PDB file of C-alpha atoms in Angstrom:
ATOM      1  CA  MET X 818       0.017  -0.053   0.081  1.00 42.00           C
ATOM      2  CA  PRO X 819       1.445   3.406  -0.902  1.00 44.00           C
ATOM      3  CA  SER X 820       2.269   5.751   1.920  1.00 44.00           C
ATOM      4  CA  ARG X 821      -0.183   8.574   2.514  1.00 43.00           C
ATOM      5  CA  ARG X 822       0.852  12.151   2.555  1.00 45.00           C
ATOM      6  CA  ALA X 823      -0.628  14.966   4.587  1.00 46.00           C
ATOM      7  CA  VAL X 824      -1.611  18.180   2.862  1.00 44.00           C
ATOM      8  CA  THR X 825       0.267  21.081   4.416  1.00 46.00           C
ATOM      9  CA  GLY X 826       0.427  24.893   4.066  1.00 39.00           C
ATOM     10  CA  ARG X 827       3.217  24.256   1.553  1.00 37.00           C
ATOM     11  CA  SER X 828       0.692  23.152  -1.043  1.00 46.00           C
ATOM     12  CA  ALA X 829       0.453  26.532  -2.774  1.00 52.00           C
ATOM     13  CA  HIS X 830      -1.370  25.121  -5.850  1.00 75.00           C
ATOM     14  CA  PRO X 831      -3.939  22.532  -4.816  1.00 79.00           C
ATOM     15  CA  ARG X 832      -4.868  21.650  -8.451  1.00 79.00           C
ATOM     16  CA  ARG X 833      -1.208  20.948  -9.273  1.00 82.00           C
ATOM     17  CA  ARG X 834      -0.624  18.961  -6.069  1.00 86.00           C
ATOM     18  CA  PHE X 835      -3.633  16.815  -6.870  1.00 88.00           C
ATOM     19  CA  ALA X 836      -2.367  16.072 -10.308  1.00 87.00           C
ATOM     20  CA  GLN X 837       1.152  15.347  -9.095  1.00 90.00           C
ATOM     21  CA  GLU X 838      -0.108  12.960  -6.550  1.00 91.00           C
ATOM     22  CA  LEU X 839      -2.181  11.048  -9.229  1.00 93.00           C
ATOM     23  CA  ARG X 840       0.954  10.698 -11.406  1.00 92.00           C
ATOM     24  CA  ARG X 841       3.134   9.743  -8.400  1.00 92.00           C
ATOM     25  CA  LEU X 842       0.837   6.908  -7.373  1.00 94.00           C
ATOM     26  CA  ARG X 843       0.440   5.547 -10.922  1.00 94.00           C
ATOM     27  CA  CYS X 844       4.184   5.636 -11.654  1.00 93.00           C
ATOM     28  CA  ALA X 845       4.852   3.904  -8.314  1.00 92.00           C
ATOM     29  CA  GLN X 846       2.771   1.089  -9.557  1.00 91.00           C
ATOM     30  CA  GLY X 847       4.588   1.067 -12.833  1.00 92.00           C
ATOM     31  CA  LEU X 848       1.249   1.498 -14.742  1.00 92.00           C
ATOM     32  CA  PRO X 849       0.730   3.041 -18.103  1.00 92.00           C
ATOM     33  CA  LEU X 850      -2.437   5.144 -18.276  1.00 91.00           C
ATOM     34  CA  ARG X 851      -4.196   2.628 -20.641  1.00 90.00           C
ATOM     35  CA  LYS X 852      -3.477  -0.219 -18.229  1.00 92.00           C
ATOM     36  CA  LEU X 853      -4.732   1.802 -15.273  1.00 93.00           C
ATOM     37  CA  SER X 854      -7.781   2.783 -17.362  1.00 90.00           C
ATOM     38  CA  HIS X 855      -8.434  -0.982 -18.073  1.00 90.00           C
ATOM     39  CA  ARG X 856      -8.241  -1.723 -14.358  1.00 91.00           C
ATOM     40  CA  LEU X 857     -10.480   1.024 -13.211  1.00 89.00           C
ATOM     41  CA  GLY X 858     -12.976   1.065 -16.090  1.00 87.00           C
ATOM     42  CA  TRP X 859     -12.453   4.746 -16.723  1.00 86.00           C
ATOM     43  CA  ASP X 860     -11.335   6.256 -19.986  1.00 84.00           C
ATOM     44  CA  HIS X 861      -7.561   6.737 -20.231  1.00 83.00           C
ATOM     45  CA  SER X 862      -7.915  10.226 -21.753  1.00 81.00           C
ATOM     46  CA  LEU X 863      -9.832  11.462 -18.686  1.00 83.00           C
ATOM     47  CA  LEU X 864      -7.085  10.059 -16.396  1.00 90.00           C
ATOM     48  CA  GLY X 865      -4.384  11.675 -18.528  1.00 87.00           C
ATOM     49  CA  LYS X 866      -6.193  15.127 -18.416  1.00 82.00           C
ATOM     50  CA  MET X 867      -6.446  14.851 -14.650  1.00 86.00           C
ATOM     51  CA  GLU X 868      -2.698  14.234 -14.435  1.00 88.00           C
ATOM     52  CA  ARG X 869      -2.071  17.319 -16.636  1.00 84.00           C
ATOM     53  CA  THR X 870      -4.380  19.617 -14.548  1.00 77.00           C
ATOM     54  CA  GLU X 871      -6.729  19.909 -17.608  1.00 72.00           C
ATOM     55  CA  THR X 872      -9.618  18.641 -15.542  1.00 75.00           C
ATOM     56  CA  LEU X 873     -10.281  17.599 -11.975  1.00 79.00           C
ATOM     57  CA  GLY X 874     -12.623  14.870 -12.881  1.00 79.00           C
ATOM     58  CA  GLY X 875     -15.546  13.916 -10.681  1.00 78.00           C
ATOM     59  CA  PRO X 876     -15.949  12.472  -7.232  1.00 82.00           C
ATOM     60  CA  GLU X 877     -16.718   8.935  -8.667  1.00 83.00           C
ATOM     61  CA  VAL X 878     -13.406   8.595 -10.608  1.00 87.00           C
ATOM     62  CA  VAL X 879     -11.457   9.985  -7.572  1.00 90.00           C
ATOM     63  CA  GLN X 880     -13.148   7.614  -5.226  1.00 89.00           C
ATOM     64  CA  ALA X 881     -12.242   4.745  -7.743  1.00 90.00           C
ATOM     65  CA  LEU X 882      -8.613   5.798  -7.628  1.00 94.00           C
ATOM     66  CA  ASP X 883      -8.588   6.008  -3.866  1.00 91.00           C
ATOM     67  CA  ASP X 884      -9.970   2.443  -3.637  1.00 92.00           C
ATOM     68  CA  PHE X 885      -7.432   1.250  -6.279  1.00 93.00           C
ATOM     69  CA  TYR X 886      -4.339   2.771  -4.582  1.00 93.00           C
ATOM     70  CA  GLY X 887      -5.615   2.108  -1.058  1.00 92.00           C
ATOM     71  CA  THR X 888      -5.197   5.773  -0.075  1.00 90.00           C
ATOM     72  CA  GLN X 889      -8.264   5.859   2.111  1.00 85.00           C
ATOM     73  CA  ASP X 890      -9.856   8.977   0.764  1.00 85.00           C
ATOM     74  CA  LEU X 891      -6.694  11.112   0.706  1.00 88.00           C
ATOM     75  CA  LEU X 892      -7.070  11.665  -3.071  1.00 91.00           C
ATOM     76  CA  LEU X 893     -10.716  12.764  -2.451  1.00 89.00           C
ATOM     77  CA  ALA X 894      -9.538  15.234   0.031  1.00 87.00           C
ATOM     78  CA  LEU X 895      -6.996  16.566  -2.312  1.00 87.00           C
ATOM     79  CA  TRP X 896      -9.654  16.738  -5.020  1.00 86.00           C
ATOM     80  CA  GLU X 897     -11.980  18.714  -2.902  1.00 81.00           C
ATOM     81  CA  LEU X 898      -9.147  21.198  -1.958  1.00 79.00           C
ATOM     82  CA  ALA X 899      -8.434  21.583  -5.732  1.00 79.00           C
ATOM     83  CA  LEU X 900     -12.162  22.169  -6.339  1.00 72.00           C
ATOM     84  CA  ARG X 901     -12.421  24.737  -3.592  1.00 66.00           C
ATOM     85  CA  ASP X 902      -9.280  26.502  -4.741  1.00 60.00           C
ATOM     86  CA  ARG X 903     -11.290  27.876  -7.674  1.00 49.00           C
ATOM     87  CA  ASP X 904     -13.161  29.824  -5.009  1.00 46.00           C
ATOM     88  CA  GLU X 905      -9.957  30.993  -3.279  1.00 39.00           C
ATOM     89  CA  PHE X 906     -10.454  29.166  -0.002  1.00 44.00           C
ATOM     90  CA  LYS X 907      -8.092  30.034   2.682  1.00 51.00           C
ATOM     91  CA  GLU X 908      -4.752  27.991   2.968  1.00 62.00           C
ATOM     92  CA  GLN X 909      -5.632  27.345   6.524  1.00 66.00           C
ATOM     93  CA  TYR X 910      -8.779  25.361   5.410  1.00 73.00           C
ATOM     94  CA  ARG X 911      -6.697  23.410   2.920  1.00 71.00           C
ATOM     95  CA  THR X 912      -4.321  22.508   5.704  1.00 78.00           C
ATOM     96  CA  TYR X 913      -7.256  21.386   7.840  1.00 83.00           C
ATOM     97  CA  MET X 914      -8.602  19.127   5.163  1.00 81.00           C
ATOM     98  CA  GLY X 915      -5.332  17.237   4.929  1.00 82.00           C
ATOM     99  CA  LEU X 916      -5.203  16.825   8.752  1.00 88.00           C
ATOM    100  CA  GLU X 917      -8.843  15.634   8.905  1.00 89.00           C
ATOM    101  CA  ALA X 918      -7.989  12.923   6.228  1.00 86.00           C
ATOM    102  CA  GLU X 919      -5.194  11.713   8.434  1.00 88.00           C
ATOM    103  CA  ALA X 920      -6.900  11.998  11.799  1.00 92.00           C
ATOM    104  CA  THR X 921      -7.218   8.854  13.953  1.00 94.00           C
ATOM    105  CA  SER X 922      -9.610  10.587  16.433  1.00 96.00           C
ATOM    106  CA  MET X 923     -11.524  13.926  16.455  1.00 97.00           C
ATOM    107  CA  TRP X 924     -13.206  16.105  19.102  1.00 97.00           C
ATOM    108  CA  HIS X 925     -15.471  18.914  18.044  1.00 97.00           C
ATOM    109  CA  PHE X 926     -17.504  21.717  19.475  1.00 97.00           C
ATOM    110  CA  GLY X 927     -20.184  23.227  17.138  1.00 94.00           C
ATOM    111  CA  LEU X 928     -21.439  26.641  18.180  1.00 90.00           C
ATOM    112  CA  ASP X 929     -23.868  27.232  15.312  1.00 88.00           C
ATOM    113  CA  ILE X 930     -23.563  24.646  12.744  1.00 90.00           C
ATOM    114  CA  LEU X 931     -23.294  20.859  12.556  1.00 94.00           C
ATOM    115  CA  HIS X 932     -19.875  19.352  11.750  1.00 93.00           C
ATOM    116  CA  GLY X 933     -19.521  18.600   7.944  1.00 91.00           C
ATOM    117  CA  LEU X 934     -18.959  14.892   8.740  1.00 92.00           C
ATOM    118  CA  LEU X 935     -22.452  14.820  10.373  1.00 95.00           C
ATOM    119  CA  GLN X 936     -24.338  16.725   7.741  1.00 94.00           C
ATOM    120  CA  THR X 937     -26.875  15.151   5.418  1.00 95.00           C
ATOM    121  CA  PRO X 938     -26.804  16.105   1.790  1.00 94.00           C
ATOM    122  CA  GLU X 939     -29.716  18.512   2.162  1.00 96.00           C
ATOM    123  CA  TYR X 940     -28.018  20.283   5.131  1.00 95.00           C
ATOM    124  CA  ALA X 941     -24.699  20.507   3.281  1.00 93.00           C
ATOM    125  CA  ARG X 942     -26.322  21.910   0.105  1.00 93.00           C
ATOM    126  CA  GLU X 943     -28.192  24.580   1.907  1.00 92.00           C
ATOM    127  CA  ARG X 944     -25.178  25.601   4.059  1.00 89.00           C
ATOM    128  CA  MET X 945     -22.736  25.693   1.111  1.00 86.00           C
ATOM    129  CA  GLY X 946     -25.239  27.422  -1.088  1.00 85.00           C
ATOM    130  CA  LEU X 947     -25.728  30.431   1.224  1.00 80.00           C
ATOM    131  CA  GLY X 948     -24.853  33.686  -0.329  1.00 68.00           C
ATOM    132  CA  GLY X 949     -25.095  32.328  -3.879  1.00 69.00           C
ATOM    133  CA  GLY X 950     -22.164  32.754  -6.322  1.00 66.00           C
ATOM    134  CA  MET X 951     -21.967  29.010  -7.043  1.00 73.00           C
ATOM    135  CA  THR X 952     -23.304  27.147  -9.980  1.00 79.00           C
ATOM    136  CA  GLU X 953     -25.499  24.151  -9.531  1.00 85.00           C
ATOM    137  CA  THR X 954     -22.859  21.890 -11.093  1.00 83.00           C
ATOM    138  CA  ALA X 955     -20.171  23.147  -8.651  1.00 80.00           C
ATOM    139  CA  LEU X 956     -22.632  22.822  -5.709  1.00 86.00           C
ATOM    140  CA  ASP X 957     -23.391  19.355  -6.776  1.00 87.00           C
ATOM    141  CA  GLU X 958     -19.706  18.450  -6.809  1.00 84.00           C
ATOM    142  CA  GLN X 959     -19.042  19.969  -3.373  1.00 84.00           C
ATOM    143  CA  VAL X 960     -21.990  18.174  -1.810  1.00 89.00           C
ATOM    144  CA  SER X 961     -20.847  14.895  -3.331  1.00 88.00           C
ATOM    145  CA  ALA X 962     -17.305  15.457  -1.982  1.00 84.00           C
ATOM    146  CA  ARG X 963     -18.632  16.218   1.454  1.00 86.00           C
ATOM    147  CA  MET X 964     -20.631  12.958   1.452  1.00 89.00           C
ATOM    148  CA  ARG X 965     -17.566  11.075   0.438  1.00 85.00           C
ATOM    149  CA  ARG X 966     -15.772  12.570   3.397  1.00 85.00           C
ATOM    150  CA  ARG X 967     -18.681  11.771   5.677  1.00 87.00           C
ATOM    151  CA  ALA X 968     -18.534   8.111   4.608  1.00 85.00           C
ATOM    152  CA  ARG X 969     -15.212   7.780   6.341  1.00 83.00           C
ATOM    153  CA  LEU X 970     -17.043   7.967   9.754  1.00 86.00           C
ATOM    154  CA  HIS X 971     -18.610   4.715   8.882  1.00 84.00           C
ATOM    155  CA  GLY X 972     -15.791   2.804   7.290  1.00 80.00           C
ATOM    156  CA  ALA X 973     -13.594   0.172   8.756  1.00 80.00           C
ATOM    157  CA  GLU X 974     -10.924   2.704   9.794  1.00 83.00           C
ATOM    158  CA  ALA X 975     -13.302   5.352  11.138  1.00 90.00           C
ATOM    159  CA  PRO X 976     -11.799   7.681  13.569  1.00 93.00           C
ATOM    160  CA  VAL X 977     -13.135   8.002  17.106  1.00 95.00           C
ATOM    161  CA  PHE X 978     -15.415  11.025  16.874  1.00 97.00           C
ATOM    162  CA  ARG X 979     -16.850  13.112  19.845  1.00 97.00           C
ATOM    163  CA  ALA X 980     -19.008  16.230  19.176  1.00 97.00           C
ATOM    164  CA  ILE X 981     -20.556  18.657  21.393  1.00 97.00           C
ATOM    165  CA  PHE X 982     -23.312  20.917  19.782  1.00 95.00           C
ATOM    166  CA  SER X 983     -24.715  24.081  21.168  1.00 95.00           C
ATOM    167  CA  GLU X 984     -28.473  24.036  21.400  1.00 95.00           C
ATOM    168  CA  ALA X 985     -28.369  26.883  18.868  1.00 93.00           C
ATOM    169  CA  ALA X 986     -26.901  24.622  16.253  1.00 93.00           C
ATOM    170  CA  LEU X 987     -29.774  22.230  16.825  1.00 94.00           C
ATOM    171  CA  ARG X 988     -32.413  24.899  16.817  1.00 93.00           C
ATOM    172  CA  THR X 989     -31.446  26.513  13.457  1.00 91.00           C
ATOM    173  CA  PRO X 990     -33.482  24.564  10.923  1.00 92.00           C
ATOM    174  CA  LEU X 991     -33.217  24.085   7.275  1.00 94.00           C
ATOM    175  CA  THR X 992     -35.724  25.811   5.101  1.00 93.00           C
ATOM    176  CA  ASP X 993     -37.493  22.564   4.395  1.00 94.00           C
ATOM    177  CA  ARG X 994     -38.878  21.259   7.680  1.00 92.00           C
ATOM    178  CA  ALA X 995     -38.888  17.589   6.501  1.00 94.00           C
ATOM    179  CA  GLN X 996     -35.273  17.826   5.537  1.00 96.00           C
ATOM    180  CA  TRP X 997     -34.445  19.211   8.936  1.00 95.00           C
ATOM    181  CA  ARG X 998     -36.303  16.442  10.688  1.00 95.00           C
ATOM    182  CA  ALA X 999     -34.242  14.035   8.509  1.00 96.00           C
ATOM    183  CA  GLN X1000     -31.045  15.727   9.771  1.00 96.00           C
ATOM    184  CA  LEU X1001     -32.002  15.370  13.364  1.00 97.00           C
ATOM    185  CA  GLU X1002     -32.907  11.777  12.811  1.00 97.00           C
ATOM    186  CA  ASP X1003     -29.630  11.181  11.153  1.00 97.00           C
ATOM    187  CA  LEU X1004     -27.811  12.516  14.271  1.00 97.00           C
ATOM    188  CA  LEU X1005     -29.627  10.092  16.373  1.00 97.00           C
ATOM    189  CA  ARG X1006     -28.571   7.189  14.087  1.00 96.00           C
ATOM    190  CA  ALA X1007     -25.068   8.367  14.128  1.00 95.00           C
ATOM    191  CA  ALA X1008     -25.096   8.452  18.054  1.00 95.00           C
ATOM    192  CA  LYS X1009     -25.718   4.624  17.983  1.00 95.00           C
ATOM    193  CA  SER X1010     -22.273   3.989  16.451  1.00 94.00           C
ATOM    194  CA  ARG X1011     -19.759   2.761  19.000  1.00 92.00           C
ATOM    195  CA  HIS X1012     -17.019   5.247  17.871  1.00 95.00           C
ATOM    196  CA  ILE X1013     -19.294   8.331  17.691  1.00 96.00           C
ATOM    197  CA  THR X1014     -20.368  10.230  20.793  1.00 97.00           C
ATOM    198  CA  LEU X1015     -22.678  13.195  20.704  1.00 97.00           C
ATOM    199  CA  HIS X1016     -23.447  15.729  23.421  1.00 98.00           C
ATOM    200  CA  VAL X1017     -25.767  18.671  23.465  1.00 97.00           C
ATOM    201  CA  LEU X1018     -24.853  21.886  25.332  1.00 97.00           C
ATOM    202  CA  PRO X1019     -28.253  23.388  26.210  1.00 96.00           C
ATOM    203  CA  PHE X1020     -28.921  27.066  26.685  1.00 95.00           C
ATOM    204  CA  ALA X1021     -29.663  26.424  30.319  1.00 95.00           C
ATOM    205  CA  ALA X1022     -25.921  25.513  30.886  1.00 94.00           C
ATOM    206  CA  GLY X1023     -25.318  29.260  30.783  1.00 93.00           C
ATOM    207  CA  LEU X1024     -22.074  31.018  29.798  1.00 92.00           C
ATOM    208  CA  HIS X1025     -19.046  28.844  28.661  1.00 93.00           C
ATOM    209  CA  GLY X1026     -15.518  29.233  27.483  1.00 91.00           C
ATOM    210  CA  LEU X1027     -16.150  28.538  23.753  1.00 91.00           C
ATOM    211  CA  ALA X1028     -18.786  31.134  23.292  1.00 84.00           C
ATOM    212  CA  SER X1029     -17.494  32.400  20.047  1.00 81.00           C
ATOM    213  CA  THR X1030     -15.705  29.375  18.689  1.00 84.00           C
ATOM    214  CA  ASN X1031     -16.271  26.432  16.474  1.00 91.00           C
ATOM    215  CA  LEU X1032     -13.425  24.092  17.393  1.00 94.00           C
ATOM    216  CA  THR X1033     -12.001  20.849  16.276  1.00 96.00           C
ATOM    217  CA  PHE X1034      -9.122  18.736  17.676  1.00 97.00           C
ATOM    218  CA  LEU X1035      -7.429  16.266  15.393  1.00 96.00           C
ATOM    219  CA  ARG X1036      -5.203  13.488  16.630  1.00 96.00           C
ATOM    220  CA  GLN X1037      -2.638  12.460  14.144  1.00 92.00           C
ATOM    221  CA  PRO X1038      -1.132   8.942  13.376  1.00 91.00           C
ATOM    222  CA  ASP X1039       2.103  10.062  15.079  1.00 91.00           C
ATOM    223  CA  GLY X1040       0.244  10.855  18.386  1.00 93.00           C
ATOM    224  CA  SER X1041       0.399  14.651  18.009  1.00 93.00           C
ATOM    225  CA  THR X1042      -2.757  16.889  18.217  1.00 95.00           C
ATOM    226  CA  VAL X1043      -3.584  19.974  16.255  1.00 94.00           C
ATOM    227  CA  ALA X1044      -6.513  22.214  16.754  1.00 94.00           C
ATOM    228  CA  TYR X1045      -8.650  24.032  14.206  1.00 93.00           C
ATOM    229  CA  THR X1046     -10.823  27.102  15.040  1.00 90.00           C
ATOM    230  CA  GLU X1047     -13.271  28.589  12.505  1.00 84.00           C
ATOM    231  CA  ASN X1048     -15.890  31.196  11.990  1.00 73.00           C
ATOM    232  CA  SER X1049     -17.911  32.217   8.843  1.00 66.00           C
ATOM    233  CA  VAL X1050     -14.933  34.044   7.206  1.00 62.00           C
ATOM    234  CA  SER X1051     -11.767  32.468   8.495  1.00 69.00           C
ATOM    235  CA  GLY X1052     -10.159  29.399  10.023  1.00 76.00           C
ATOM    236  CA  HIS X1053      -6.905  28.841  11.918  1.00 83.00           C
ATOM    237  CA  VAL X1054      -4.845  25.752  12.400  1.00 86.00           C
ATOM    238  CA  ILE X1055      -3.121  25.769  15.835  1.00 90.00           C
ATOM    239  CA  ASP X1056      -0.191  23.478  16.583  1.00 88.00           C
ATOM    240  CA  SER X1057       1.284  25.344  19.524  1.00 89.00           C
ATOM    241  CA  PRO X1058       1.211  22.918  22.591  1.00 91.00           C
ATOM    242  CA  ALA X1059       0.457  25.781  24.992  1.00 91.00           C
ATOM    243  CA  GLN X1060      -2.521  27.010  22.900  1.00 92.00           C
ATOM    244  CA  ILE X1061      -3.811  23.540  22.315  1.00 94.00           C
ATOM    245  CA  GLU X1062      -3.723  22.824  26.026  1.00 95.00           C
ATOM    246  CA  PHE X1063      -5.522  26.032  26.808  1.00 94.00           C
ATOM    247  CA  LEU X1064      -8.294  25.166  24.274  1.00 95.00           C
ATOM    248  CA  GLN X1065      -8.354  21.552  25.551  1.00 96.00           C
ATOM    249  CA  ARG X1066      -9.144  22.745  29.130  1.00 96.00           C
ATOM    250  CA  ARG X1067     -11.935  24.954  27.804  1.00 95.00           C
ATOM    251  CA  TYR X1068     -13.240  22.048  25.761  1.00 97.00           C
ATOM    252  CA  ASP X1069     -13.248  19.794  28.805  1.00 97.00           C
ATOM    253  CA  ALA X1070     -15.054  22.342  30.813  1.00 97.00           C
ATOM    254  CA  VAL X1071     -17.765  22.729  28.140  1.00 97.00           C
ATOM    255  CA  ARG X1072     -18.141  18.956  28.035  1.00 97.00           C
ATOM    256  CA  ASP X1073     -18.651  18.968  31.842  1.00 97.00           C
ATOM    257  CA  GLN X1074     -21.509  21.519  31.257  1.00 97.00           C
ATOM    258  CA  ALA X1075     -23.109  19.430  28.386  1.00 97.00           C
ATOM    259  CA  LEU X1076     -25.690  16.699  28.723  1.00 97.00           C
ATOM    260  CA  ALA X1077     -24.549  13.155  28.844  1.00 97.00           C
ATOM    261  CA  PRO X1078     -24.876  11.161  25.575  1.00 97.00           C
ATOM    262  CA  ALA X1079     -28.119   9.408  26.666  1.00 97.00           C
ATOM    263  CA  ALA X1080     -29.697  12.670  27.878  1.00 97.00           C
ATOM    264  CA  SER X1081     -28.483  14.380  24.587  1.00 97.00           C
ATOM    265  CA  ASP X1082     -30.349  11.695  22.507  1.00 97.00           C
ATOM    266  CA  THR X1083     -33.445  12.500  24.546  1.00 97.00           C
ATOM    267  CA  PHE X1084     -32.951  16.176  23.956  1.00 97.00           C
ATOM    268  CA  ILE X1085     -32.741  15.655  20.121  1.00 97.00           C
ATOM    269  CA  GLN X1086     -35.721  13.393  20.183  1.00 96.00           C
ATOM    270  CA  GLN X1087     -37.763  16.056  22.020  1.00 95.00           C
ATOM    271  CA  LEU X1088     -36.760  18.495  19.382  1.00 94.00           C
ATOM    272  CA  LEU X1089     -38.285  16.144  16.792  1.00 94.00           C
ATOM    273  CA  GLU X1090     -41.485  16.103  18.715  1.00 90.00           C
ATOM    274  CA  GLU X1091     -41.879  19.809  18.955  1.00 84.00           C
ATOM    275  CA  PRO X1092     -44.398  21.569  16.632  1.00 77.00           C
ATOM    276  CA  PRO X1093     -42.810  23.636  13.935  1.00 68.00           C
ATOM    277  CA  HIS X1094     -41.867  27.128  14.958  1.00 62.00           C
ATOM    278  CA  ARG X1095     -44.100  29.657  13.105  1.00 55.00           C
ATOM    279  CA  VAL X1096     -42.476  33.031  12.332  1.00 46.00           C
ATOM    280  CA  PRO X1097     -45.023  35.900  12.594  1.00 48.00           C
ATOM    281  CA  PRO X1098     -45.429  38.193   9.488  1.00 50.00           C
ATOM    282  CA  LEU X1099     -42.978  40.956   9.204  1.00 43.00           C
ATOM    283  CA  ARG X1100     -45.560  43.608   9.599  1.00 50.00           C
ATOM    284  CA  SER X1101     -46.544  42.327  13.007  1.00 46.00           C
ATOM    285  CA  LEU X1102     -42.917  42.723  14.131  1.00 41.00           C
ATOM    286  CA  THR X1103     -42.508  46.240  13.003  1.00 42.00           C
ATOM    287  CA  ARG X1104     -43.767  49.035  15.188  1.00 41.00           C
ATOM    288  CA  GLU X1105     -46.337  51.295  13.581  1.00 39.00           C
ATOM    289  CA  ALA X1106     -45.318  54.875  13.105  1.00 34.00           C
TER     290      ALA X1106
END
């Protein structure tokens, strides 16, 4: 099995990095393009264009390459980075994607959104489509890529995953109420997995040390841990041991304030049973002159 490489901040050109990795893996196997094409069942001209950065291909062919080389979704992560690079995503997020692909365990706190690995396709689509500026084709590709990433949580080598969600993240619905119910039901199913633990931090818990932070810790294969903090406009990878320890203490304190897993399941179930919230007409919210 070829060794896996982490994506780092040195990857200045994600499209080029993706193409170079495709070529490196093929050459390491000593395979001509036509022979690789025969084994995969994908046209050799497409594979050649991907290696020459003329096209990124789609998630299906990238997944086939990941499966063939045994790279456990690393190519898919690189592909998504290359795809996002067209929209000038921050280098910090590119770094995070590589770290996530390598992580053996993850701890997350969600202040206002659900973690991408726990999102349904409908949630991911509405979230990524906010603000417009993306074609339907590009949106389809990004949703598909996120679902491929999400599949890692249910694979043979799934990382241990613990997530704490603020009640706000669980009370901000999708436009379609049925799709929002499906998202909550999906969380309940995920919580039944032995390697996934979910907590709810209710409003009643009061103030806490992560009041303005979406935070993820990623344990790497070498035993090191990095942290990633994110808001709607930026993200930061943190590898300073002192800063990671500071954030870990805050995370632990928030976990102490959160509901236990069984109580969290009950909380989500109660949300499902609540009647839909009805927003009053705008005119009734506006004071008359």
